PDB file of C-alpha atoms in Angstrom:
ATOM      1  CA  UNK A 187     -53.899  19.828  31.071  1.00 69.00           C
ATOM      2  CA  UNK A 188     -50.446  18.387  30.170  1.00 85.00           C
ATOM      3  CA  UNK A 189     -49.019  16.249  33.045  1.00 92.00           C
ATOM      4  CA  UNK A 190     -45.178  15.469  33.537  1.00 95.00           C
ATOM      5  CA  UNK A 191     -44.182  12.932  36.020  1.00 96.00           C
ATOM      6  CA  UNK A 192     -40.742  12.635  37.803  1.00 97.00           C
ATOM      7  CA  UNK A 193     -39.241   9.701  39.430  1.00 97.00           C
ATOM      8  CA  UNK A 194     -38.095   9.262  42.244  1.00 97.00           C
ATOM      9  CA  UNK A 195     -39.468  12.148  44.012  1.00 96.00           C
ATOM     10  CA  UNK A 196     -36.735  11.908  46.664  1.00 96.00           C
ATOM     11  CA  UNK A 197     -33.376  10.000  46.945  1.00 97.00           C
ATOM     12  CA  UNK A 198     -30.780   9.707  49.650  1.00 97.00           C
ATOM     13  CA  UNK A 199     -27.520   8.312  48.471  1.00 96.00           C
ATOM     14  CA  UNK A 200     -24.042   7.860  49.715  1.00 96.00           C
ATOM     15  CA  UNK A 201     -21.071   9.934  48.046  1.00 97.00           C
ATOM     16  CA  UNK A 202     -19.625   8.457  45.063  1.00 96.00           C
ATOM     17  CA  UNK A 203     -22.882   6.792  43.833  1.00 96.00           C
ATOM     18  CA  UNK A 204     -24.668   7.588  40.665  1.00 97.00           C
ATOM     19  CA  UNK A 205     -28.235   8.571  40.666  1.00 97.00           C
ATOM     20  CA  UNK A 206     -30.797   8.424  37.789  1.00 97.00           C
ATOM     21  CA  UNK A 207     -33.861  10.758  37.605  1.00 97.00           C
ATOM     22  CA  UNK A 208     -36.699   9.870  35.026  1.00 97.00           C
ATOM     23  CA  UNK A 209     -38.896  12.591  33.530  1.00 96.00           C
ATOM     24  CA  UNK A 210     -41.999  11.553  31.559  1.00 96.00           C
ATOM     25  CA  UNK A 211     -44.477  13.505  29.710  1.00 94.00           C
ATOM     26  CA  UNK A 212     -47.638  11.333  30.246  1.00 94.00           C
ATOM     27  CA  UNK A 213     -50.260  12.830  27.821  1.00 90.00           C
ATOM     28  CA  UNK A 214     -48.162  14.340  25.165  1.00 89.00           C
ATOM     29  CA  UNK A 215     -45.137  14.051  23.143  1.00 88.00           C
ATOM     30  CA  UNK A 216     -42.152  16.158  23.974  1.00 88.00           C
ATOM     31  CA  UNK A 217     -39.159  16.553  21.533  1.00 83.00           C
ATOM     32  CA  UNK A 218     -37.605  18.894  24.018  1.00 90.00           C
ATOM     33  CA  UNK A 219     -37.468  18.626  27.790  1.00 93.00           C
ATOM     34  CA  UNK A 220     -35.396  20.640  30.154  1.00 94.00           C
ATOM     35  CA  UNK A 221     -33.603  20.003  33.479  1.00 96.00           C
ATOM     36  CA  UNK A 222     -33.477  22.648  36.167  1.00 96.00           C
ATOM     37  CA  UNK A 223     -31.858  22.891  39.516  1.00 97.00           C
ATOM     38  CA  UNK A 224     -33.231  24.834  42.491  1.00 96.00           C
ATOM     39  CA  UNK A 225     -31.560  25.818  45.917  1.00 93.00           C
ATOM     40  CA  UNK A 226     -33.509  26.623  48.716  1.00 91.00           C
ATOM     41  CA  UNK A 227     -35.300  29.905  48.629  1.00 89.00           C
ATOM     42  CA  UNK A 228     -33.695  30.623  45.064  1.00 93.00           C
ATOM     43  CA  UNK A 229     -35.183  30.621  41.392  1.00 94.00           C
ATOM     44  CA  UNK A 230     -34.581  27.824  38.891  1.00 94.00           C
ATOM     45  CA  UNK A 231     -31.398  27.443  37.197  1.00 94.00           C
ATOM     46  CA  UNK A 232     -31.488  25.682  33.843  1.00 93.00           C
ATOM     47  CA  UNK A 233     -28.925  23.060  33.673  1.00 95.00           C
ATOM     48  CA  UNK A 234     -29.456  21.485  30.096  1.00 94.00           C
ATOM     49  CA  UNK A 235     -31.932  21.443  27.271  1.00 92.00           C
ATOM     50  CA  UNK A 236     -32.696  17.596  26.298  1.00 89.00           C
ATOM     51  CA  UNK A 237     -33.436  16.912  22.630  1.00 86.00           C
ATOM     52  CA  UNK A 238     -35.151  13.605  21.427  1.00 85.00           C
ATOM     53  CA  UNK A 239     -32.604  11.785  19.652  1.00 83.00           C
ATOM     54  CA  UNK A 240     -29.617  13.967  19.885  1.00 85.00           C
ATOM     55  CA  UNK A 241     -27.253  15.179  22.470  1.00 88.00           C
ATOM     56  CA  UNK A 242     -28.287  17.531  25.257  1.00 91.00           C
ATOM     57  CA  UNK A 243     -27.180  21.087  25.138  1.00 91.00           C
ATOM     58  CA  UNK A 244     -25.670  22.295  28.502  1.00 94.00           C
ATOM     59  CA  UNK A 245     -25.774  25.649  30.045  1.00 93.00           C
ATOM     60  CA  UNK A 246     -22.515  27.410  30.818  1.00 93.00           C
ATOM     61  CA  UNK A 247     -20.843  26.051  34.047  1.00 94.00           C
ATOM     62  CA  UNK A 248     -22.698  22.657  33.897  1.00 95.00           C
ATOM     63  CA  UNK A 249     -20.342  19.698  33.738  1.00 94.00           C
ATOM     64  CA  UNK A 250     -21.809  17.261  30.866  1.00 92.00           C
ATOM     65  CA  UNK A 251     -19.782  14.413  32.240  1.00 94.00           C
ATOM     66  CA  UNK A 252     -21.061  14.919  35.593  1.00 96.00           C
ATOM     67  CA  UNK A 253     -24.880  15.389  34.556  1.00 97.00           C
ATOM     68  CA  UNK A 254     -25.556  12.757  31.944  1.00 96.00           C
ATOM     69  CA  UNK A 255     -28.654  13.284  29.913  1.00 94.00           C
ATOM     70  CA  UNK A 256     -30.494  11.017  27.602  1.00 91.00           C
ATOM     71  CA  UNK A 257     -33.736  11.685  25.860  1.00 90.00           C
ATOM     72  CA  UNK A 258     -34.350   8.221  24.394  1.00 84.00           C
ATOM     73  CA  UNK A 259     -38.040   8.748  23.236  1.00 90.00           C
ATOM     74  CA  UNK A 260     -40.534  11.600  22.781  1.00 90.00           C
ATOM     75  CA  UNK A 261     -42.081  10.994  26.370  1.00 93.00           C
ATOM     76  CA  UNK A 262     -38.826  10.146  28.467  1.00 94.00           C
ATOM     77  CA  UNK A 263     -35.657  12.085  29.525  1.00 95.00           C
ATOM     78  CA  UNK A 264     -33.208  10.747  32.189  1.00 96.00           C
ATOM     79  CA  UNK A 265     -30.723  12.790  34.166  1.00 97.00           C
ATOM     80  CA  UNK A 266     -28.024  10.768  35.691  1.00 97.00           C
ATOM     81  CA  UNK A 267     -25.849  12.458  38.506  1.00 97.00           C
ATOM     82  CA  UNK A 268     -22.664  10.568  38.315  1.00 96.00           C
ATOM     83  CA  UNK A 269     -20.364  10.015  41.272  1.00 96.00           C
ATOM     84  CA  UNK A 270     -22.558  12.211  43.360  1.00 96.00           C
ATOM     85  CA  UNK A 271     -21.089  14.411  46.224  1.00 96.00           C
ATOM     86  CA  UNK A 272     -22.737  16.365  48.832  1.00 96.00           C
ATOM     87  CA  UNK A 273     -22.518  19.809  46.890  1.00 95.00           C
ATOM     88  CA  UNK A 274     -24.886  18.032  44.352  1.00 96.00           C
ATOM     89  CA  UNK A 275     -27.692  17.810  46.983  1.00 96.00           C
ATOM     90  CA  UNK A 276     -30.426  19.953  45.587  1.00 96.00           C
ATOM     91  CA  UNK A 277     -34.093  19.930  44.257  1.00 97.00           C
ATOM     92  CA  UNK A 278     -33.915  18.849  40.532  1.00 98.00           C
ATOM     93  CA  UNK A 279     -36.997  19.669  38.314  1.00 97.00           C
ATOM     94  CA  UNK A 280     -37.628  18.733  34.847  1.00 96.00           C
ATOM     95  CA  UNK A 281     -40.015  20.290  32.344  1.00 95.00           C
ATOM     96  CA  UNK A 282     -41.414  19.079  29.031  1.00 93.00           C
ATOM     97  CA  UNK A 283     -42.098  21.411  26.185  1.00 89.00           C
ATOM     98  CA  UNK A 284     -45.646  21.174  24.593  1.00 85.00           C
ATOM     99  CA  UNK A 285     -45.974  22.883  21.106  1.00 78.00           C
ATOM    100  CA  UNK A 286     -49.433  23.506  19.940  1.00 73.00           C
ATOM    101  CA  UNK A 287     -49.342  25.490  16.681  1.00 67.00           C
ATOM    102  CA  UNK A 288     -47.132  28.376  17.451  1.00 64.00           C
ATOM    103  CA  UNK A 289     -47.799  28.572  21.033  1.00 70.00           C
ATOM    104  CA  UNK A 290     -45.552  26.637  23.495  1.00 79.00           C
ATOM    105  CA  UNK A 291     -45.503  25.919  27.162  1.00 86.00           C
ATOM    106  CA  UNK A 292     -43.486  24.317  29.560  1.00 90.00           C
ATOM    107  CA  UNK A 293     -44.968  22.004  32.125  1.00 93.00           C
ATOM    108  CA  UNK A 294     -43.023  20.797  35.038  1.00 95.00           C
ATOM    109  CA  UNK A 295     -42.575  17.783  36.951  1.00 95.00           C
ATOM    110  CA  UNK A 296     -42.933  17.493  40.671  1.00 96.00           C
ATOM    111  CA  UNK A 297     -39.186  17.546  41.207  1.00 96.00           C
ATOM    112  CA  UNK A 298     -36.758  15.209  42.860  1.00 97.00           C
ATOM    113  CA  UNK A 299     -35.173  16.118  46.087  1.00 97.00           C
ATOM    114  CA  UNK A 300     -31.482  14.659  46.078  1.00 97.00           C
ATOM    115  CA  UNK A 301     -29.613  14.224  49.440  1.00 97.00           C
ATOM    116  CA  UNK A 302     -25.982  13.063  49.086  1.00 97.00           C
ATOM    117  CA  UNK A 303     -24.462  12.061  52.280  1.00 96.00           C
TER     118      UNK A 303
ATOM    119  CA  UNK D 266     -30.050  39.280  27.178  1.00 76.00           C
ATOM    120  CA  UNK D 267     -33.248  38.335  28.607  1.00 86.00           C
ATOM    121  CA  UNK D 268     -34.020  39.522  31.955  1.00 93.00           C
ATOM    122  CA  UNK D 269     -37.014  39.138  34.277  1.00 96.00           C
ATOM    123  CA  UNK D 270     -37.309  41.180  37.686  1.00 97.00           C
ATOM    124  CA  UNK D 271     -39.646  40.367  40.344  1.00 98.00           C
ATOM    125  CA  UNK D 272     -39.015  43.188  42.971  1.00 96.00           C
ATOM    126  CA  UNK D 273     -41.115  41.949  45.691  1.00 97.00           C
ATOM    127  CA  UNK D 274     -39.264  39.243  47.464  1.00 97.00           C
ATOM    128  CA  UNK D 275     -42.027  38.441  49.930  1.00 97.00           C
ATOM    129  CA  UNK D 276     -45.523  39.639  50.262  1.00 98.00           C
ATOM    130  CA  UNK D 277     -47.729  39.090  53.379  1.00 98.00           C
ATOM    131  CA  UNK D 278     -51.513  39.623  53.297  1.00 98.00           C
ATOM    132  CA  UNK D 279     -54.411  38.673  55.454  1.00 97.00           C
ATOM    133  CA  UNK D 280     -57.110  36.541  53.762  1.00 97.00           C
ATOM    134  CA  UNK D 281     -59.636  38.224  51.400  1.00 97.00           C
ATOM    135  CA  UNK D 282     -57.270  40.971  50.624  1.00 97.00           C
ATOM    136  CA  UNK D 283     -56.341  41.686  46.885  1.00 98.00           C
ATOM    137  CA  UNK D 284     -52.578  41.466  46.110  1.00 98.00           C
ATOM    138  CA  UNK D 285     -50.525  42.131  43.048  1.00 98.00           C
ATOM    139  CA  UNK D 286     -47.344  40.440  42.105  1.00 98.00           C
ATOM    140  CA  UNK D 287     -45.132  42.505  39.889  1.00 98.00           C
ATOM    141  CA  UNK D 288     -43.140  41.474  36.961  1.00 98.00           C
ATOM    142  CA  UNK D 289     -40.849  43.507  34.775  1.00 98.00           C
ATOM    143  CA  UNK D 290     -39.078  41.940  31.775  1.00 97.00           C
ATOM    144  CA  UNK D 291     -36.244  42.772  29.362  1.00 95.00           C
ATOM    145  CA  UNK D 292     -35.796  41.278  25.808  1.00 91.00           C
ATOM    146  CA  UNK D 293     -34.714  42.126  22.478  1.00 88.00           C
ATOM    147  CA  UNK D 294     -37.017  39.790  20.895  1.00 85.00           C
ATOM    148  CA  UNK D 295     -39.964  41.001  19.112  1.00 85.00           C
ATOM    149  CA  UNK D 296     -41.726  37.668  19.590  1.00 85.00           C
ATOM    150  CA  UNK D 297     -41.748  36.224  22.875  1.00 89.00           C
ATOM    151  CA  UNK D 298     -43.921  34.566  25.598  1.00 90.00           C
ATOM    152  CA  UNK D 299     -44.581  35.553  29.287  1.00 93.00           C
ATOM    153  CA  UNK D 300     -45.574  32.940  31.909  1.00 95.00           C
ATOM    154  CA  UNK D 301     -46.640  32.825  35.497  1.00 97.00           C
ATOM    155  CA  UNK D 302     -46.118  29.723  37.551  1.00 97.00           C
ATOM    156  CA  UNK D 303     -47.033  28.907  41.193  1.00 97.00           C
ATOM    157  CA  UNK D 304     -44.712  26.889  43.383  1.00 97.00           C
ATOM    158  CA  UNK D 305     -46.548  25.522  46.593  1.00 95.00           C
ATOM    159  CA  UNK D 306     -44.467  24.220  49.494  1.00 92.00           C
ATOM    160  CA  UNK D 307     -44.585  20.734  47.834  1.00 91.00           C
ATOM    161  CA  UNK D 308     -42.242  22.091  45.208  1.00 92.00           C
ATOM    162  CA  UNK D 309     -44.193  21.460  41.804  1.00 92.00           C
ATOM    163  CA  UNK D 310     -44.316  24.224  39.627  1.00 94.00           C
ATOM    164  CA  UNK D 311     -47.954  24.926  38.407  1.00 95.00           C
ATOM    165  CA  UNK D 312     -48.517  26.650  35.109  1.00 94.00           C
ATOM    166  CA  UNK D 313     -50.869  29.421  35.479  1.00 96.00           C
ATOM    167  CA  UNK D 314     -50.934  31.352  32.367  1.00 93.00           C
ATOM    168  CA  UNK D 315     -48.960  32.117  28.830  1.00 91.00           C
ATOM    169  CA  UNK D 316     -49.104  35.221  27.015  1.00 90.00           C
ATOM    170  CA  UNK D 317     -47.462  35.958  23.731  1.00 87.00           C
ATOM    171  CA  UNK D 318     -45.998  39.338  22.793  1.00 89.00           C
ATOM    172  CA  UNK D 319     -48.693  40.260  20.324  1.00 86.00           C
ATOM    173  CA  UNK D 320     -51.466  39.761  22.646  1.00 85.00           C
ATOM    174  CA  UNK D 321     -51.825  42.655  25.079  1.00 84.00           C
ATOM    175  CA  UNK D 322     -55.348  41.726  26.340  1.00 84.00           C
ATOM    176  CA  UNK D 323     -55.820  41.530  30.064  1.00 86.00           C
ATOM    177  CA  UNK D 324     -56.761  38.198  31.108  1.00 88.00           C
ATOM    178  CA  UNK D 325     -59.086  37.074  34.127  1.00 90.00           C
ATOM    179  CA  UNK D 326     -59.583  33.471  35.395  1.00 91.00           C
ATOM    180  CA  UNK D 327     -61.571  33.248  38.424  1.00 95.00           C
ATOM    181  CA  UNK D 328     -59.825  35.027  41.202  1.00 96.00           C
ATOM    182  CA  UNK D 329     -56.614  35.644  39.037  1.00 97.00           C
ATOM    183  CA  UNK D 330     -56.100  38.335  36.513  1.00 96.00           C
ATOM    184  CA  UNK D 331     -53.004  39.538  34.775  1.00 96.00           C
ATOM    185  CA  UNK D 332     -52.188  42.814  33.230  1.00 96.00           C
ATOM    186  CA  UNK D 333     -49.792  42.902  30.175  1.00 95.00           C
ATOM    187  CA  UNK D 334     -48.196  46.252  29.126  1.00 94.00           C
ATOM    188  CA  UNK D 335     -45.641  46.282  26.741  1.00 93.00           C
ATOM    189  CA  UNK D 336     -45.275  49.960  26.918  1.00 93.00           C
ATOM    190  CA  UNK D 337     -43.815  49.367  30.474  1.00 95.00           C
ATOM    191  CA  UNK D 338     -42.658  45.807  29.811  1.00 96.00           C
ATOM    192  CA  UNK D 339     -44.581  44.688  32.589  1.00 97.00           C
ATOM    193  CA  UNK D 340     -46.749  41.503  33.198  1.00 97.00           C
ATOM    194  CA  UNK D 341     -48.373  41.841  36.631  1.00 97.00           C
ATOM    195  CA  UNK D 342     -50.544  39.244  38.379  1.00 97.00           C
ATOM    196  CA  UNK D 343     -53.339  40.181  40.733  1.00 97.00           C
ATOM    197  CA  UNK D 344     -55.089  37.864  42.957  1.00 98.00           C
ATOM    198  CA  UNK D 345     -58.396  38.969  44.193  1.00 97.00           C
ATOM    199  CA  UNK D 346     -59.872  37.894  47.546  1.00 97.00           C
ATOM    200  CA  UNK D 347     -56.729  35.952  48.628  1.00 97.00           C
ATOM    201  CA  UNK D 348     -57.101  32.784  50.344  1.00 97.00           C
ATOM    202  CA  UNK D 349     -54.617  30.828  52.568  1.00 97.00           C
ATOM    203  CA  UNK D 350     -54.145  28.065  49.756  1.00 96.00           C
ATOM    204  CA  UNK D 351     -52.854  30.902  47.449  1.00 97.00           C
ATOM    205  CA  UNK D 352     -49.690  30.821  49.697  1.00 97.00           C
ATOM    206  CA  UNK D 353     -46.781  29.986  47.453  1.00 98.00           C
ATOM    207  CA  UNK D 354     -43.827  31.187  45.585  1.00 97.00           C
ATOM    208  CA  UNK D 355     -44.842  32.653  42.088  1.00 98.00           C
ATOM    209  CA  UNK D 356     -42.536  32.770  39.454  1.00 98.00           C
ATOM    210  CA  UNK D 357     -42.751  35.067  36.321  1.00 98.00           C
ATOM    211  CA  UNK D 358     -40.849  33.926  33.345  1.00 96.00           C
ATOM    212  CA  UNK D 359     -39.829  34.980  29.734  1.00 94.00           C
ATOM    213  CA  UNK D 360     -39.155  32.547  26.873  1.00 89.00           C
ATOM    214  CA  UNK D 361     -36.634  33.076  24.234  1.00 75.00           C
ATOM    215  CA  UNK D 362     -35.719  31.338  21.124  1.00 63.00           C
ATOM    216  CA  UNK D 363     -32.239  30.233  20.266  1.00 55.00           C
ATOM    217  CA  UNK D 364     -30.655  31.218  17.026  1.00 45.00           C
ATOM    218  CA  UNK D 365     -32.452  28.166  15.267  1.00 49.00           C
ATOM    219  CA  UNK D 366     -35.938  29.513  16.357  1.00 51.00           C
ATOM    220  CA  UNK D 367     -36.443  26.318  18.506  1.00 52.00           C
ATOM    221  CA  UNK D 368     -35.681  25.020  22.040  1.00 55.00           C
ATOM    222  CA  UNK D 369     -37.411  27.965  23.749  1.00 75.00           C
ATOM    223  CA  UNK D 370     -35.684  28.557  27.135  1.00 84.00           C
ATOM    224  CA  UNK D 371     -37.422  30.067  30.020  1.00 90.00           C
ATOM    225  CA  UNK D 372     -35.786  32.860  31.895  1.00 92.00           C
ATOM    226  CA  UNK D 373     -37.160  32.980  35.472  1.00 95.00           C
ATOM    227  CA  UNK D 374     -37.505  35.808  37.910  1.00 96.00           C
ATOM    228  CA  UNK D 375     -36.425  35.272  41.420  1.00 96.00           C
ATOM    229  CA  UNK D 376     -39.891  34.633  42.485  1.00 97.00           C
ATOM    230  CA  UNK D 377     -42.060  36.230  45.061  1.00 98.00           C
ATOM    231  CA  UNK D 378     -43.261  34.527  48.346  1.00 97.00           C
ATOM    232  CA  UNK D 379     -46.723  35.066  49.006  1.00 98.00           C
ATOM    233  CA  UNK D 380     -48.045  34.386  52.378  1.00 98.00           C
ATOM    234  CA  UNK D 381     -51.800  34.789  53.039  1.00 98.00           C
ATOM    235  CA  UNK D 382     -52.671  34.719  56.670  1.00 97.00           C
ATOM    236  CA  UNK D 383     -56.089  33.526  57.925  1.00 96.00           C
TER     237      UNK D 383
END
């Protein structure tokens, strides 16, 4: 099956620093990737849709200058949390969309746990 | 607007019991996809099944089975002879297309925490 990797798996940083998270589709090309945020015991919240070669589309309420997304290739999207603060601490999950004919499925990475001190 | 309801927040069963996780959805689209994902304690979402809106056939995969009924807008998931390793949060999701017909976004339910006790 399709495999998506995410790096790092966890990160602890000081308030004010920037953190970059990578999402890679390992065995398929993904023109579209998605970034989600999940708080403990809650569902996934879509933050943005990342399209290869174009600007990301952000969901309402998500600060695009805070969460920078770059989809530089068909297998890599990055999320940079700029000037991170404790309230940005969360579990960030990416997914990559595989399209086979008319059928599409999102495959998820293992997630990145961010703790901002 | 798209909506997915998983009314069961938590379910606890004893190993070998059968358990059904409910999922009810709302959409105005005539073409859509339904999904189930499993999220074990490690956090990674594992894809279980995709069903498109034109295929109402039920599906069985080992101990897992899915019942899709458009008449009731439901896509329920049954685990037969549950095992401790089935303990996880299970999410039902619905995909929509934006106005351009691409960039399908997933709308997730709130998830059901299944605990299988030995």
